[in-house]
XYZ file of C-alpha atoms in Angstrom:
346
model
C -111.206 -48.592 131.743
C -113.522 -48.580 135.064
C -110.596 -49.864 137.309
C -108.102 -48.124 136.020
C -109.861 -44.177 136.406
C -110.724 -46.305 140.153
C -106.721 -47.122 140.675
C -106.481 -43.790 139.811
C -108.626 -42.456 142.043
C -107.147 -43.881 144.639
C -103.548 -43.626 144.473
C -105.384 -39.693 145.019
C -107.907 -40.543 147.957
C -104.844 -41.849 149.761
C -102.612 -39.381 149.235
C -105.318 -36.443 150.414
C -105.841 -38.783 153.445
C -102.784 -38.180 155.013
C -102.622 -35.035 154.289
C -106.050 -34.325 156.179
C -105.081 -37.214 158.552
C -101.442 -34.081 159.945
C -104.345 -31.770 159.430
C -106.637 -33.696 161.974
C -104.348 -34.344 164.601
C -105.507 -38.183 163.404
C -101.811 -39.631 163.855
C -99.915 -42.650 165.823
C -96.808 -42.125 168.256
C -94.764 -44.046 168.753
C -94.621 -45.845 172.957
C -93.060 -48.465 174.838
C -95.081 -51.187 172.791
C -94.489 -48.800 169.145
C -91.161 -48.770 167.615
C -91.664 -45.882 164.447
C -89.719 -42.867 164.309
C -92.428 -39.511 164.809
C -95.863 -39.384 164.068
C -97.348 -40.771 161.755
C -100.888 -40.169 159.778
C -103.345 -43.050 160.564
C -104.574 -42.498 156.872
C -104.822 -46.472 156.069
C -108.817 -47.425 156.624
C -110.402 -43.726 155.639
C -109.376 -44.069 152.042
C -109.489 -47.817 151.857
C -112.883 -46.644 153.392
C -113.461 -44.610 150.951
C -112.658 -45.449 148.000
C -114.878 -48.943 148.315
C -118.208 -46.624 150.000
C -117.073 -44.396 146.467
C -116.384 -47.810 144.375
C -119.741 -49.370 145.125
C -121.683 -46.390 144.573
C -120.402 -45.795 141.398
C -120.484 -49.816 139.907
C -123.982 -49.511 141.416
C -124.263 -53.232 142.643
C -126.567 -54.101 144.267
C -128.850 -54.014 147.217
C -127.443 -56.460 149.235
C -123.676 -54.954 148.268
C -124.828 -51.981 149.114
C -126.107 -53.184 152.727
C -122.618 -54.213 153.215
C -120.737 -51.464 152.579
C -122.690 -49.490 154.527
C -122.766 -51.977 157.738
C -118.575 -51.793 156.515
C -119.209 -48.417 157.161
C -120.844 -48.689 160.450
C -117.502 -50.731 161.987
C -114.831 -47.676 159.806
C -116.346 -45.316 161.856
C -116.391 -46.832 164.828
C -112.875 -47.727 164.448
C -111.780 -44.213 163.557
C -113.787 -43.202 166.509
C -111.201 -45.409 168.702
C -108.616 -44.079 166.305
C -109.340 -40.116 168.036
C -110.503 -41.192 171.476
C -109.660 -44.816 172.463
C -113.142 -46.445 173.520
C -111.792 -49.693 174.458
C -112.153 -53.255 173.552
C -116.144 -53.485 174.982
C -117.620 -50.759 173.078
C -115.470 -52.271 169.369
C -116.269 -55.658 170.647
C -120.332 -54.567 170.576
C -119.731 -52.961 167.821
C -118.358 -56.183 166.209
C -120.961 -58.325 167.018
C -123.279 -55.761 166.327
C -122.388 -55.292 162.406
C -122.020 -59.231 162.651
C -125.760 -59.932 163.250
C -126.870 -57.506 161.571
C -125.447 -59.034 157.222
C -126.891 -62.932 159.149
C -130.261 -60.605 159.431
C -130.027 -58.147 156.589
C -128.085 -60.253 154.036
C -129.079 -64.033 154.988
C -124.995 -64.427 155.197
C -123.958 -66.731 157.444
C -122.519 -69.244 158.923
C -124.748 -72.897 157.580
C -123.092 -75.625 158.720
C -119.027 -76.476 159.310
C -118.667 -78.881 156.773
C -118.574 -82.261 156.145
C -116.216 -82.740 158.877
C -117.895 -86.506 160.543
C -117.722 -88.079 157.303
C -121.481 -87.950 157.096
C -122.261 -84.450 155.404
C -122.320 -80.946 156.227
C -122.950 -80.043 160.048
C -125.495 -77.372 160.400
C -125.378 -75.147 163.666
C -129.448 -74.370 163.057
C -129.603 -72.554 166.072
C -125.691 -71.998 167.033
C -125.662 -70.064 163.457
C -126.301 -66.633 164.238
C -124.114 -66.423 167.869
C -121.338 -68.033 165.636
C -121.969 -65.666 163.005
C -121.360 -62.433 165.164
C -118.688 -64.027 166.750
C -116.430 -64.920 163.746
C -116.730 -61.403 162.576
C -115.952 -60.204 165.770
C -113.204 -62.634 166.122
C -111.752 -62.097 163.410
C -112.194 -58.274 163.313
C -109.814 -58.940 165.919
C -107.738 -60.958 165.059
C -106.512 -58.569 162.271
C -106.696 -55.388 164.582
C -104.200 -57.559 166.950
C -101.748 -58.464 164.116
C -101.289 -54.763 162.652
C -98.301 -54.635 164.771
C -95.592 -53.897 161.574
C -95.639 -52.294 158.165
C -98.000 -54.310 155.443
C -99.025 -57.104 158.231
C -102.205 -56.698 158.815
C -103.262 -56.250 155.072
C -101.218 -58.557 153.655
C -102.561 -60.868 155.127
C -106.599 -59.744 153.658
C -104.785 -59.185 150.469
C -103.809 -63.081 150.551
C -107.015 -64.707 151.381
C -109.233 -62.416 149.662
C -107.134 -62.787 146.177
C -107.405 -66.580 146.101
C -111.399 -65.864 146.681
C -111.324 -63.002 143.020
C -108.991 -65.962 141.494
C -111.102 -69.189 141.889
C -114.294 -66.549 141.435
C -112.800 -65.430 138.130
C -112.430 -68.892 137.337
C -116.419 -69.677 138.235
C -117.336 -66.099 136.005
C -118.778 -65.592 139.983
C -120.600 -62.169 140.160
C -118.415 -61.036 143.231
C -115.442 -60.764 141.247
C -116.265 -56.544 141.076
C -117.073 -56.492 144.877
C -112.932 -57.948 145.308
C -111.103 -55.227 142.801
C -113.014 -53.314 144.552
C -111.378 -54.163 148.103
C -108.119 -54.803 146.114
C -107.363 -52.256 144.835
C -107.430 -49.605 147.709
C -105.815 -52.363 150.226
C -102.436 -52.476 147.465
C -102.775 -49.080 147.684
C -102.019 -48.945 150.854
C -99.403 -51.239 151.036
C -97.551 -48.558 148.695
C -98.267 -45.558 150.710
C -97.058 -48.155 154.075
C -93.943 -50.044 152.095
C -93.672 -47.700 150.180
C -89.898 -44.950 150.347
C -91.739 -42.423 152.384
C -90.895 -39.698 150.442
C -94.157 -36.072 149.664
C -95.105 -38.138 146.672
C -96.366 -41.484 148.650
C -95.859 -40.678 152.124
C -95.728 -43.326 154.695
C -98.802 -43.909 156.792
C -100.789 -47.230 159.182
C -103.842 -48.203 159.069
C -104.877 -47.237 162.359
C -108.464 -49.578 164.332
C -110.178 -48.288 161.910
C -108.407 -50.041 159.343
C -107.291 -53.413 160.821
C -110.941 -53.623 162.215
C -112.782 -53.042 159.065
C -109.940 -55.274 156.242
C -110.823 -57.859 159.745
C -114.342 -58.095 158.557
C -113.783 -57.547 154.951
C -111.914 -60.444 154.990
C -114.233 -62.717 156.911
C -117.544 -61.095 155.178
C -115.894 -63.060 151.786
C -114.483 -65.754 153.238
C -118.194 -66.429 155.197
C -120.219 -66.144 151.475
C -117.308 -67.841 149.485
C -118.424 -71.503 151.958
C -121.759 -71.173 152.514
C -123.163 -69.107 149.685
C -121.554 -69.715 146.661
C -119.536 -72.849 148.005
C -116.428 -71.842 145.976
C -114.980 -73.449 149.310
C -114.775 -75.790 152.556
C -115.679 -73.947 155.515
C -112.002 -75.461 156.846
C -110.048 -73.779 153.398
C -110.815 -69.798 154.781
C -109.441 -71.423 157.859
C -106.378 -71.902 156.376
C -106.851 -68.834 154.333
C -106.610 -66.671 157.861
C -104.013 -69.908 159.652
C -101.795 -66.355 160.792
C -103.678 -63.564 162.233
C -106.401 -66.128 163.736
C -104.035 -68.481 165.783
C -101.864 -65.518 165.844
C -104.829 -64.352 168.149
C -106.179 -67.521 170.197
C -101.710 -67.496 170.613
C -101.318 -64.929 172.253
C -104.816 -64.297 174.147
C -103.396 -67.804 175.701
C -99.845 -66.441 176.823
C -101.962 -63.363 178.595
C -103.895 -66.332 180.045
C -101.261 -68.068 181.264
C -99.616 -64.693 182.496
C -102.171 -63.695 184.520
C -103.317 -60.833 182.756
C -105.977 -60.218 180.276
C -106.959 -61.095 177.085
C -107.818 -58.313 175.455
C -104.874 -56.034 177.188
C -101.968 -54.027 174.671
C -98.575 -55.282 174.694
C -95.590 -57.017 172.704
C -97.058 -60.713 173.376
C -97.644 -60.909 169.410
C -95.749 -63.569 167.623
C -94.157 -60.705 165.103
C -92.563 -58.570 168.361
C -91.111 -61.890 169.464
C -89.515 -62.026 165.944
C -87.985 -58.114 166.289
C -86.501 -58.178 169.742
C -83.895 -61.438 168.115
C -82.684 -58.489 166.093
C -85.119 -59.536 163.013
C -85.722 -56.893 159.864
C -89.569 -55.832 160.003
C -89.366 -56.260 156.497
C -87.690 -59.873 156.632
C -90.355 -60.858 159.947
C -93.539 -60.015 157.092
C -91.543 -61.811 154.460
C -91.521 -64.880 156.932
C -95.327 -64.308 158.004
C -96.665 -63.689 154.733
C -94.349 -66.528 153.177
C -95.908 -68.414 156.274
C -99.960 -67.467 155.066
C -99.264 -68.148 151.677
C -97.717 -72.100 152.677
C -100.773 -71.877 155.313
C -103.109 -71.101 152.216
C -101.495 -73.524 149.584
C -101.832 -76.194 151.420
C -105.773 -75.332 152.863
C -106.429 -75.947 148.786
C -104.476 -78.656 148.181
C -106.279 -80.931 151.000
C -109.702 -78.876 149.905
C -108.606 -80.744 146.453
C -107.124 -84.150 147.068
C -108.589 -85.080 150.957
C -112.175 -85.223 153.077
C -112.570 -82.361 154.895
C -111.609 -83.720 158.417
C -107.692 -84.238 157.287
C -107.917 -81.109 157.036
C -109.878 -79.581 160.061
C -107.247 -82.716 161.609
C -104.025 -81.294 160.278
C -105.948 -77.636 160.968
C -106.105 -78.378 164.399
C -101.850 -80.123 164.312
C -100.818 -76.789 163.355
C -102.391 -75.175 165.462
C -100.992 -76.485 168.366
C -97.938 -77.199 167.233
C -98.100 -72.168 166.718
C -98.864 -72.147 170.481
C -96.787 -74.356 171.751
C -93.931 -72.412 170.091
C -95.475 -69.153 170.253
C -95.922 -70.411 174.748
C -91.995 -72.156 174.612
C -90.573 -68.749 172.817
C -88.286 -67.473 175.575
C -86.880 -70.927 176.130
C -87.102 -71.939 172.926
C -84.545 -68.715 172.129
C -82.543 -69.520 175.295
C -80.915 -72.785 173.485
C -81.022 -71.613 170.824
C -78.591 -69.056 172.072
C -75.698 -70.750 172.724
C -75.573 -72.943 169.286
C -75.129 -68.730 168.129
C -72.846 -68.260 169.954
C -70.647 -70.958 168.759
C -71.147 -70.098 165.289
C -70.237 -66.896 165.544
C -66.947 -68.052 167.191
């Protein structure tokens, strides 16, 4: 009963946030990197975080969950400030690292080991636990922020790993079930508005930096908890669950580094941009990348079931190398395919 009412609340909150964004001028307008038509409200992050915050309070979760929600809200405010005034990557990074450190200090949720990657038992991080955990939070928050370039992509990349962990938690009747549902329902509502008919009832809205940074942070939090605290998954499996945003970020940074540009500079270097430039529709690009992410997640889960962790890590590394090579050589690959396409049309 609670979650049915919560769904209705999320729908209402999303609609109110869209109207409020118009009045407050919280809008995304087209520029040289963005191809959408007209101004679109940046209300997605606001609606998702409001729903998560109030849903957690209504369920009266434990003190640790309340601390986590408070940290999430703090990071959300930084993203919202960036949506309004573009505060710059350094301030965002500082906020992400700070939020990561706060999670470790206040809740003890951290990356304590990287798993059995050498066949000799779990490899502990010891003194590196806190800085590498903070780095993981900052890195993945940025990865989700960077991949938020077409409708539904960042939210789908968050919904997939969160849904996997929810299914695993339900199988073991774990206490994280309610929190995961509180997070996934507003994400689903956002996707309904973002990918929906764009009418008066369900107008289009974007996540904004407040939404993409927050979803990246929450996804990282859940995967760290699931792989380190309750051990629903292995650490290397967590990497498989965020294959697309993680590999896209690293490959894009490599492209920019090779071109002599700042690795955090904005630009149309991401895989989804390159696919769009080939003339593929945004919805088909979304479908292809979601399929890619789903197959990667299934691969990670199957490898965890049947093979040692070091085999899974080796295959993940090979997948990463392949992904980077394709992105780095993307222009030359498409040029070679062009004559073949012309022959097919003659």
